Amino acid sequence: DLLRRCPRLRLVATSREGLRIGGEAIWPVPPLAPGAAAELFLVRARAAGAHLEQTPDLLATVVEICGRLDGLPLAIELAAARTRAFPVQQLAERLNDRFRLLTGGSRTALPRQQTLRAVADWSYDLLFDDEQRVFERLAVFPGGCDLATAREVVADDTLPEEDLEDIVHALVEKSLVQVEPDGDSLRVRQLQILAQYGREKLAERGDSASVRDAMAGHFSRLCAESAAAYVGPRQRAWLATIECEQDNLRAALEWAVAAGDAETAMTIAGGAAWPHWLRSTVAEGQRWLDDAFSCAGSVSNSTRALGLTGRGLLEFLGGRQERADADLEEALAIFRAEGNAAGETLARSFYAEIAVVRGDEPEARRRRLDVLAMYDGRPAGDFERPAVAWSRGKLALLDGDLAAAEAHYRAAAAGFAGIDRPVMRSMALGIAADFDELAGDHHAARMALEEAVATNDSIGLRGLTGSLIARLGWALLHEGDVVQAEAAYHRALDDARRLQNVPVLIPALAGLAVVHRLAGRGEDAA
């Protein structure tokens, strides 16, 4: 009525959802940025009487606390008020019990704003029953999920699939779920605080086990596609999904292990193993497999073979080599007996490669010939042709025939590009760049390395990228492009430090030293 009578009047209203009146313009208020959140925490902590010495360690802990509180001002203020009684580090350690910890807000505030639980209770109690149930069930996804996954896991006889999208939209409107673009789809997420509250409510309702089982089953089916994705046309899409779902995979594995569901745990840990190699998270992949193999319960032969393949690969890469051959040999025997061509290809590829890396040339040659014999027994398809060229290139290198090796690897690179197998294409391009460097054609090496890096970046293959970027820096130096070379070496150095990749760290530092000398920065070079 006021707006109609007073055309120049403007109202600002805060609410958890839009008012849905004519002329309304909605401005979602985002969480505080890390710097602003930390500043608010320190101001409120000192106002509460806490004596804080602003050291780098303290600031890092404060930033961690604010991040775990989703940058929400009320939560930050409640936490800061506790610093008079708790050291900041102890406060961070107790945040898993944040609803009991974060109480005692301003006495002049509304009751629903005096504790963190009161805020959550107030918002939750205003939801309809079906909205409450969807809110609770979405909380089992620590990494969020797309709508297709939500339909599979969240919907059931009481929550029909056809209603789910409307309910999720209502939760977004009420600021209890966030939505973000995910390729051609949308991804829904919850803030950590709301997700913890949702899981508590899910347990109170008695639905926690069934929904978590459904969630773990969904990601088990995703990881069961591992061998098929390695050889098949969905390699890029599957790897991109695995990259996106890391937090959910971790949660699904933990639930399966806790529930004694060995089949699900082994499928997730085994299926995600070779992506762990590509992501340079070998140690985490080993932990996943250790948990899966120690899980009680029965496992099918094919699932055990997938787990053995992953364990053999990651243990070799992680320096625990004594069991790698035995694991891969047992996996090969199971895959052959079951006629699982994709599984055998996956296991045999790694089995052949570790002999080369180990430096056992006779064994490497024997295993590579076994790979070729495997392909000879199959119809020559789109994948088999470049895969055969790759294996022949390996044999030619073992025989010292560089000309034949180069021809085979270039054929493999072109073949894998034509069928969009990014992992194999990246590795073949890296080897092709070796031949370009040997021939003194640094421009061609640069082009091949840039293409390999771009391929890896497109699907997050961090484990394969660092060494390629360091080599790219060397090619750029030979072309006289010192500025781009320095940028490449800095990126390689950042990757090496983040991933603790010493084989990349050394050439990156050496390359930067050369750059500094060429630029007349002798002290930096030293």
XYZ file of C-alpha atoms in Angstrom:
526
model
C 0.000 0.000 0.000
C 2.848 2.371 0.866
C 4.656 1.661 -2.389
C 1.544 2.381 -4.400
C 0.920 5.671 -2.584
C 4.561 6.840 -2.466
C 6.200 6.222 -5.873
C 9.649 7.433 -4.712
C 9.688 5.278 -1.591
C 12.299 2.496 -1.378
C 12.266 -0.287 1.224
C 15.161 -2.559 2.172
C 14.050 -5.800 3.806
C 16.173 -8.700 5.023
C 14.582 -12.115 4.781
C 15.497 -15.712 4.203
C 13.366 -15.646 1.019
C 11.921 -13.130 -1.416
C 8.752 -11.258 -0.438
C 7.187 -11.928 -3.864
C 5.660 -8.506 -4.379
C 5.659 -6.318 -7.456
C 8.777 -4.266 -8.070
C 10.939 -6.403 -5.780
C 14.628 -6.773 -6.724
C 16.385 -9.605 -4.874
C 20.049 -9.305 -3.910
C 21.390 -12.528 -2.360
C 23.810 -11.749 0.456
C 26.865 -13.989 0.054
C 29.005 -15.263 2.961
C 31.843 -12.985 4.053
C 35.099 -13.278 2.122
C 37.926 -14.908 4.160
C 39.690 -11.621 4.928
C 36.537 -9.828 6.042
C 35.399 -12.864 8.048
C 38.726 -13.030 9.905
C 38.606 -9.283 10.599
C 35.085 -9.581 12.050
C 36.200 -12.511 14.237
C 39.180 -10.602 15.658
C 37.161 -7.437 16.323
C 34.414 -9.368 18.130
C 36.916 -11.529 20.049
C 38.723 -8.454 21.396
C 35.405 -6.814 22.240
C 34.596 -9.941 24.286
C 37.816 -9.441 26.268
C 40.082 -11.972 24.561
C 43.792 -11.105 24.392
C 44.966 -12.275 20.963
C 48.483 -11.837 19.642
C 48.084 -11.515 15.880
C 50.611 -14.094 14.621
C 50.570 -15.934 11.260
C 49.543 -19.149 13.057
C 46.656 -17.386 14.823
C 45.435 -15.815 11.590
C 45.587 -19.174 9.802
C 43.479 -20.767 12.565
C 40.977 -17.891 12.507
C 40.615 -18.210 8.713
C 40.043 -21.963 9.155
C 37.355 -21.351 11.796
C 35.569 -18.762 9.646
C 35.694 -21.095 6.643
C 34.146 -23.927 8.641
C 31.440 -21.486 9.749
C 30.720 -20.725 6.077
C 31.603 -17.051 6.516
C 28.262 -16.434 8.264
C 28.465 -13.292 10.455
C 26.217 -14.562 13.280
C 28.168 -17.841 13.558
C 31.470 -15.928 13.512
C 30.280 -13.564 16.236
C 29.104 -16.455 18.423
C 32.455 -18.207 17.962
C 34.465 -15.059 18.642
C 32.563 -14.518 21.895
C 33.850 -17.891 23.084
C 37.525 -16.875 22.800
C 37.465 -15.419 26.283
C 37.010 -18.947 27.636
C 38.714 -21.046 24.931
C 42.048 -20.577 23.136
C 41.501 -20.118 19.410
C 43.105 -23.468 18.525
C 40.875 -25.286 21.034
C 37.873 -23.512 19.564
C 38.785 -24.821 16.117
C 39.113 -28.359 17.484
C 35.634 -28.197 19.059
C 33.791 -26.947 15.975
C 32.556 -30.453 15.132
C 30.128 -29.856 18.001
C 29.313 -26.345 16.802
C 25.637 -26.365 17.838
C 26.510 -26.936 21.503
C 29.531 -24.628 21.348
C 28.045 -21.580 19.633
C 25.573 -20.237 22.168
C 25.340 -17.125 24.290
C 24.553 -14.460 21.730
C 23.409 -10.923 22.533
C 20.594 -10.757 25.103
C 19.022 -7.945 23.081
C 18.778 -10.113 19.949
C 15.669 -12.029 18.981
C 15.628 -15.508 20.624
C 16.223 -17.204 17.262
C 19.490 -15.207 16.895
C 21.005 -16.018 20.283
C 22.350 -19.483 19.425
C 23.335 -21.208 16.214
C 20.850 -24.021 16.822
C 18.018 -21.545 17.374
C 18.694 -20.013 13.950
C 18.654 -23.439 12.294
C 15.561 -24.557 14.243
C 13.640 -21.432 13.239
C 14.371 -21.887 9.518
C 13.723 -25.645 9.603
C 10.410 -25.346 11.476
C 9.054 -23.013 8.787
C 9.473 -25.691 6.100
C 6.707 -27.977 4.879
C 7.191 -31.675 5.669
C 8.373 -32.654 2.179
C 10.796 -29.696 2.165
C 12.196 -30.818 5.522
C 12.798 -34.342 4.217
C 14.572 -33.159 1.048
C 16.643 -30.698 3.103
C 17.692 -33.542 5.430
C 18.541 -35.962 2.633
C 20.628 -33.473 0.657
C 22.814 -33.149 3.766
C 24.466 -36.531 3.057
C 26.308 -34.953 0.080
C 29.307 -33.022 1.470
C 30.262 -32.078 -2.077
C 26.749 -31.211 -3.224
C 25.094 -33.034 -6.099
C 23.436 -32.482 -9.438
C 19.701 -32.875 -9.847
C 20.016 -36.280 -11.543
C 21.892 -37.644 -8.521
C 19.386 -36.052 -6.160
C 16.546 -37.772 -8.017
C 18.294 -41.144 -7.652
C 19.267 -40.826 -3.982
C 16.726 -38.466 -2.421
C 13.496 -39.494 -4.151
C 11.532 -42.543 -2.977
C 7.935 -43.641 -2.483
C 7.304 -40.732 -0.121
C 9.114 -38.153 -2.280
C 8.254 -38.689 -5.960
C 10.923 -37.797 -8.515
C 8.574 -35.496 -10.389
C 8.163 -33.303 -7.274
C 11.838 -33.123 -6.352
C 12.886 -30.269 -8.619
C 10.106 -28.007 -7.309
C 11.025 -28.812 -3.703
C 14.718 -28.084 -4.326
C 13.700 -24.797 -5.951
C 11.685 -23.925 -2.839
C 14.708 -24.657 -0.620
C 16.878 -22.441 -2.815
C 14.285 -19.652 -2.523
C 14.363 -20.060 1.276
C 18.198 -19.793 1.388
C 18.633 -23.326 2.747
C 20.247 -24.705 -0.414
C 22.673 -23.020 -2.789
C 22.721 -23.645 -6.502
C 25.612 -23.189 -8.933
C 26.219 -23.984 -12.616
C 27.632 -27.457 -13.342
C 28.267 -27.663 -17.082
C 24.883 -27.910 -18.748
C 23.219 -28.755 -15.439
C 22.964 -27.258 -11.939
C 24.578 -28.398 -8.720
C 22.939 -27.934 -5.339
C 24.940 -27.512 -2.141
C 24.370 -26.786 1.527
C 26.504 -24.695 3.835
C 28.480 -26.855 6.285
C 26.430 -25.609 9.242
C 23.128 -26.434 7.577
C 24.400 -29.801 6.360
C 25.388 -30.813 9.899
C 21.969 -29.768 11.140
C 20.286 -31.677 8.298
C 22.196 -34.864 9.122
C 21.126 -34.602 12.743
C 17.481 -34.244 11.720
C 17.842 -37.134 9.247
C 19.079 -39.353 12.080
C 16.238 -38.237 14.361
C 13.736 -39.208 11.670
C 15.363 -42.656 11.375
C 16.197 -42.280 7.664
C 19.946 -41.844 7.935
C 20.976 -45.424 7.114
C 18.668 -45.841 4.121
C 19.612 -42.513 2.536
C 23.334 -43.028 3.126
C 23.030 -46.526 1.662
C 21.404 -45.038 -1.430
C 24.127 -42.391 -1.681
C 26.937 -44.948 -1.315
C 25.255 -47.209 -3.855
C 25.074 -44.369 -6.384
C 28.790 -43.629 -6.134
C 29.638 -47.323 -6.121
C 27.900 -47.649 -9.491
C 29.900 -44.665 -10.758
C 33.209 -46.232 -9.682
C 32.214 -49.626 -11.099
C 32.576 -48.012 -14.545
C 36.307 -47.500 -13.923
C 37.770 -50.073 -16.344
C 35.188 -49.321 -19.030
C 35.988 -45.604 -18.713
C 39.711 -46.305 -19.088
C 39.249 -47.836 -22.533
C 35.869 -46.464 -23.595
C 34.457 -43.262 -25.058
C 33.368 -41.843 -21.673
C 36.892 -41.431 -20.334
C 36.813 -37.611 -20.305
C 33.293 -37.320 -18.864
C 33.896 -40.026 -16.257
C 37.176 -38.482 -15.056
C 35.547 -35.055 -14.840
C 32.772 -36.553 -12.696
C 35.244 -38.366 -10.441
C 37.162 -35.099 -9.992
C 33.987 -33.225 -9.081
C 32.732 -35.896 -6.664
C 35.818 -36.383 -4.469
C 34.155 -35.219 -1.245
C 31.117 -37.395 -1.926
C 33.245 -40.425 -2.801
C 35.149 -40.015 0.441
C 31.922 -39.823 2.443
C 30.401 -42.809 0.606
C 33.510 -44.907 1.277
C 33.557 -43.981 4.973
C 29.883 -44.923 5.298
C 30.367 -48.251 3.496
C 33.337 -49.152 5.724
C 31.436 -48.167 8.873
C 28.456 -50.244 7.719
C 30.636 -53.260 6.900
C 29.651 -53.095 3.220
C 32.891 -54.429 1.730
C 31.509 -54.735 -1.814
C 30.622 -51.044 -1.981
C 33.813 -49.937 -0.232
C 36.042 -51.982 -2.556
C 34.221 -50.796 -5.668
C 34.704 -47.143 -4.702
C 38.332 -47.468 -3.588
C 39.351 -49.719 -6.486
C 37.466 -47.785 -9.135
C 38.897 -44.435 -8.042
C 42.490 -45.734 -7.848
C 43.841 -44.800 -11.261
C 42.238 -41.333 -11.037
C 44.183 -40.938 -7.761
C 47.357 -41.562 -9.787
C 46.328 -38.881 -12.303
C 45.394 -36.425 -9.509
C 48.707 -37.040 -7.692
C 46.835 -38.133 -4.551
C 48.481 -41.545 -4.328
C 48.711 -41.574 -0.519
C 44.991 -40.879 -0.164
C 44.178 -43.588 -2.702
C 46.270 -46.057 -0.692
C 44.347 -45.168 2.472
C 41.049 -45.744 0.681
C 42.212 -49.181 -0.457
C 43.632 -50.075 2.960
C 40.227 -49.271 4.489
C 38.395 -51.268 1.805
C 40.602 -54.351 2.147
C 40.259 -54.275 5.938
C 36.452 -53.980 5.736
C 34.497 -57.001 6.902
C 32.052 -58.612 4.510
C 32.153 -60.525 1.263
C 33.368 -59.145 -2.070
C 32.694 -60.496 -5.557
C 35.652 -61.699 -7.623
C 35.339 -58.904 -10.188
C 35.228 -56.248 -7.459
C 38.231 -57.815 -5.727
C 40.107 -57.727 -9.055
C 39.334 -54.018 -9.412
C 40.650 -53.392 -5.893
C 43.788 -55.471 -6.525
C 44.470 -53.536 -9.730
C 44.224 -50.237 -7.898
C 46.309 -51.408 -4.957
C 49.013 -52.813 -7.227
C 49.295 -49.547 -9.141
C 49.235 -47.184 -6.160
C 51.543 -49.254 -3.995
C 54.113 -49.283 -6.781
C 53.796 -45.515 -7.221
C 53.919 -44.968 -3.468
C 57.131 -46.947 -3.010
C 55.501 -50.062 -1.483
C 56.475 -52.301 -4.391
C 56.803 -55.736 -2.845
C 53.125 -56.637 -3.332
C 52.418 -54.789 -6.613
C 53.226 -57.654 -9.004
C 51.291 -60.230 -7.003
C 48.218 -57.966 -6.790
C 48.191 -57.274 -10.514
C 48.818 -60.934 -11.420
C 45.872 -62.036 -9.277
C 43.672 -59.324 -10.811
C 44.664 -60.429 -14.326
C 43.786 -64.035 -13.561
C 40.308 -63.023 -12.333
C 39.616 -60.702 -15.270
C 40.720 -63.357 -17.793
C 38.622 -66.047 -16.136
C 35.558 -63.801 -16.219
C 36.164 -62.606 -19.782
C 36.339 -58.991 -18.598
C 38.224 -57.364 -21.498
C 38.139 -53.818 -20.088
C 39.384 -54.990 -16.688
C 42.180 -57.036 -18.253
C 43.251 -54.043 -20.368
C 43.373 -51.812 -17.297
C 45.382 -54.278 -15.185
C 47.717 -55.375 -17.972
C 48.556 -51.788 -18.931
C 49.818 -51.053 -15.417
C 51.453 -54.485 -15.063
C 53.531 -53.860 -18.195
C 54.417 -50.286 -17.290
C 55.766 -50.929 -13.801
C 58.370 -53.326 -15.206
C 59.663 -50.505 -17.429
C 59.770 -48.039 -14.536
C 61.525 -50.645 -12.405
C 64.208 -50.960 -15.090
C 63.722 -54.704 -15.665
C 64.062 -54.711 -19.466
C 63.601 -58.461 -20.128
C 60.461 -58.547 -18.004
C 59.227 -55.270 -19.499
C 59.625 -56.726 -23.012
C 57.803 -59.941 -22.038
C 54.897 -58.075 -20.473
C 54.604 -55.694 -23.409
C 54.454 -58.648 -25.817
C 51.662 -60.079 -23.670
C 49.786 -56.787 -24.119
C 50.146 -57.061 -27.900
C 49.001 -60.705 -27.787
C 45.928 -59.594 -25.843
C 45.043 -57.073 -28.554
C 45.753 -59.616 -31.314
C 42.994 -61.784 -29.886
C 40.398 -59.028 -30.263
C 38.813 -57.168 -33.199
C 40.840 -54.061 -34.075
C 38.597 -51.255 -32.783
C 39.046 -47.512 -32.332
C 40.852 -47.951 -29.023
C 42.871 -51.024 -29.964
C 44.636 -49.423 -32.966
C 46.361 -46.548 -31.093
C 46.882 -48.830 -28.064
C 48.791 -51.286 -30.270
C 50.868 -48.397 -31.672
C 51.657 -47.320 -28.090
C 52.845 -50.805 -27.116
C 54.928 -51.139 -30.262
C 56.523 -47.799 -29.445
C 57.425 -49.140 -25.989
C 59.008 -52.229 -27.535
C 60.922 -50.142 -30.055
C 62.348 -48.031 -27.229
C 63.398 -51.158 -25.361
C 65.110 -52.327 -28.563
C 66.829 -48.961 -29.063
C 65.049 -48.284 -32.380
C 64.266 -44.595 -31.901
C 62.968 -44.000 -35.427
C 60.391 -46.787 -35.140
C 59.490 -45.691 -31.606
C 58.848 -42.114 -32.753
C 56.622 -43.264 -35.626
C 54.574 -45.505 -33.318
C 54.142 -42.850 -30.617
C 53.055 -40.189 -33.094
C 50.530 -42.636 -34.525
C 49.301 -43.381 -30.989
C 48.961 -39.650 -30.176
C 46.938 -39.034 -33.337
C 44.794 -42.121 -32.759
C 43.982 -41.294 -29.136
C 43.165 -37.684 -30.115
C 40.757 -38.938 -32.765
C 38.765 -40.966 -30.234
C 39.174 -38.467 -27.354
C 41.125 -40.498 -24.814
C 42.748 -37.568 -22.968
C 44.935 -39.603 -20.601
C 46.634 -41.608 -23.350
C 46.819 -38.576 -25.645
C 48.580 -36.494 -22.991
C 51.174 -39.205 -22.334
C 51.776 -39.812 -26.064
C 52.217 -36.080 -26.690
C 54.755 -35.914 -23.870
C 56.817 -38.679 -25.479
C 56.469 -37.079 -28.938
C 57.915 -33.887 -27.427
C 60.941 -35.944 -26.287
C 61.657 -36.837 -29.902
C 61.221 -33.211 -30.988
C 63.766 -32.112 -28.381
C 66.211 -34.804 -29.479
C 65.892 -33.483 -33.045
C 66.457 -29.891 -31.842
C 62.950 -28.843 -32.897
C 62.049 -26.923 -29.757
C 59.097 -25.186 -31.389
C 57.451 -28.534 -32.158
C 58.238 -29.689 -28.606
C 56.615 -26.542 -27.235
C 53.470 -27.089 -29.302
C 53.179 -30.734 -28.218
C 53.739 -29.884 -24.546
C 51.246 -27.004 -24.595
C 48.643 -29.311 -26.087
C 49.374 -31.988 -23.476
C 49.099 -29.456 -20.632
C 45.820 -28.092 -22.013
C 44.474 -31.656 -22.260
C 45.354 -32.324 -18.623
C 43.987 -28.996 -17.401
C 40.646 -29.671 -19.065
C 39.945 -32.605 -16.727
C 42.184 -31.851 -13.720
C 44.990 -34.372 -14.311
C 47.374 -32.592 -11.927
C 49.615 -35.608 -11.465
C 50.650 -35.591 -15.129
C 50.936 -31.828 -15.559
C 53.850 -30.623 -13.412
C 56.630 -32.403 -15.300
C 55.123 -31.349 -18.638
C 55.095 -27.689 -17.565
C 58.719 -27.872 -16.391
C 59.686 -29.335 -19.764
C 57.630 -26.631 -21.484
C 59.729 -24.029 -19.677
C 62.873 -25.595 -21.145
C 61.415 -25.537 -24.671
C 60.406 -21.878 -24.210
C 63.931 -20.985 -23.088
C 65.351 -22.540 -26.262
C 62.917 -20.416 -28.270
C 64.135 -17.303 -26.450
C 60.820 -16.631 -24.689
C 62.240 -15.985 -21.216
C 59.072 -14.338 -19.848
C 56.821 -17.281 -20.713
C 59.497 -19.721 -19.544
C 59.611 -18.025 -16.142
C 55.798 -18.220 -15.877
C 55.908 -21.929 -16.764
C 58.602 -22.683 -14.180
C 56.705 -20.781 -11.462
C 53.566 -22.777 -12.203
C 55.543 -26.039 -12.157
C 57.090 -24.997 -8.844
C 53.686 -24.163 -7.325
C 52.308 -27.531 -8.476
C 55.327 -29.383 -7.104
C 55.065 -27.723 -3.699
C 51.306 -28.235 -3.445
C 51.511 -31.891 -4.454
C 54.903 -32.534 -2.766
C 56.250 -33.748 -6.110
C 60.057 -33.738 -5.723
C 60.816 -35.003 -9.288
C 59.128 -31.839 -10.592
C 60.471 -29.513 -7.878
C 64.113 -30.001 -8.871
C 63.856 -29.194 -12.626
C 61.495 -26.290 -11.845
C 64.029 -24.729 -9.467
C 66.891 -25.394 -11.886
C 64.937 -23.814 -14.727
C 64.147 -20.719 -12.652
C 67.836 -20.366 -11.810
C 68.638 -20.299 -15.554
C 65.877 -17.715 -16.134
C 67.233 -15.460 -13.386
C 70.761 -15.656 -14.762
C 69.567 -14.824 -18.276
C 67.638 -11.857 -16.855
C 70.673 -10.652 -14.902
C 69.217 -11.533 -11.502
C 72.199 -13.420 -10.137
C 71.129 -13.222 -6.479
C 67.721 -14.720 -7.296
C 69.436 -17.479 -9.277
C 71.545 -18.407 -6.270
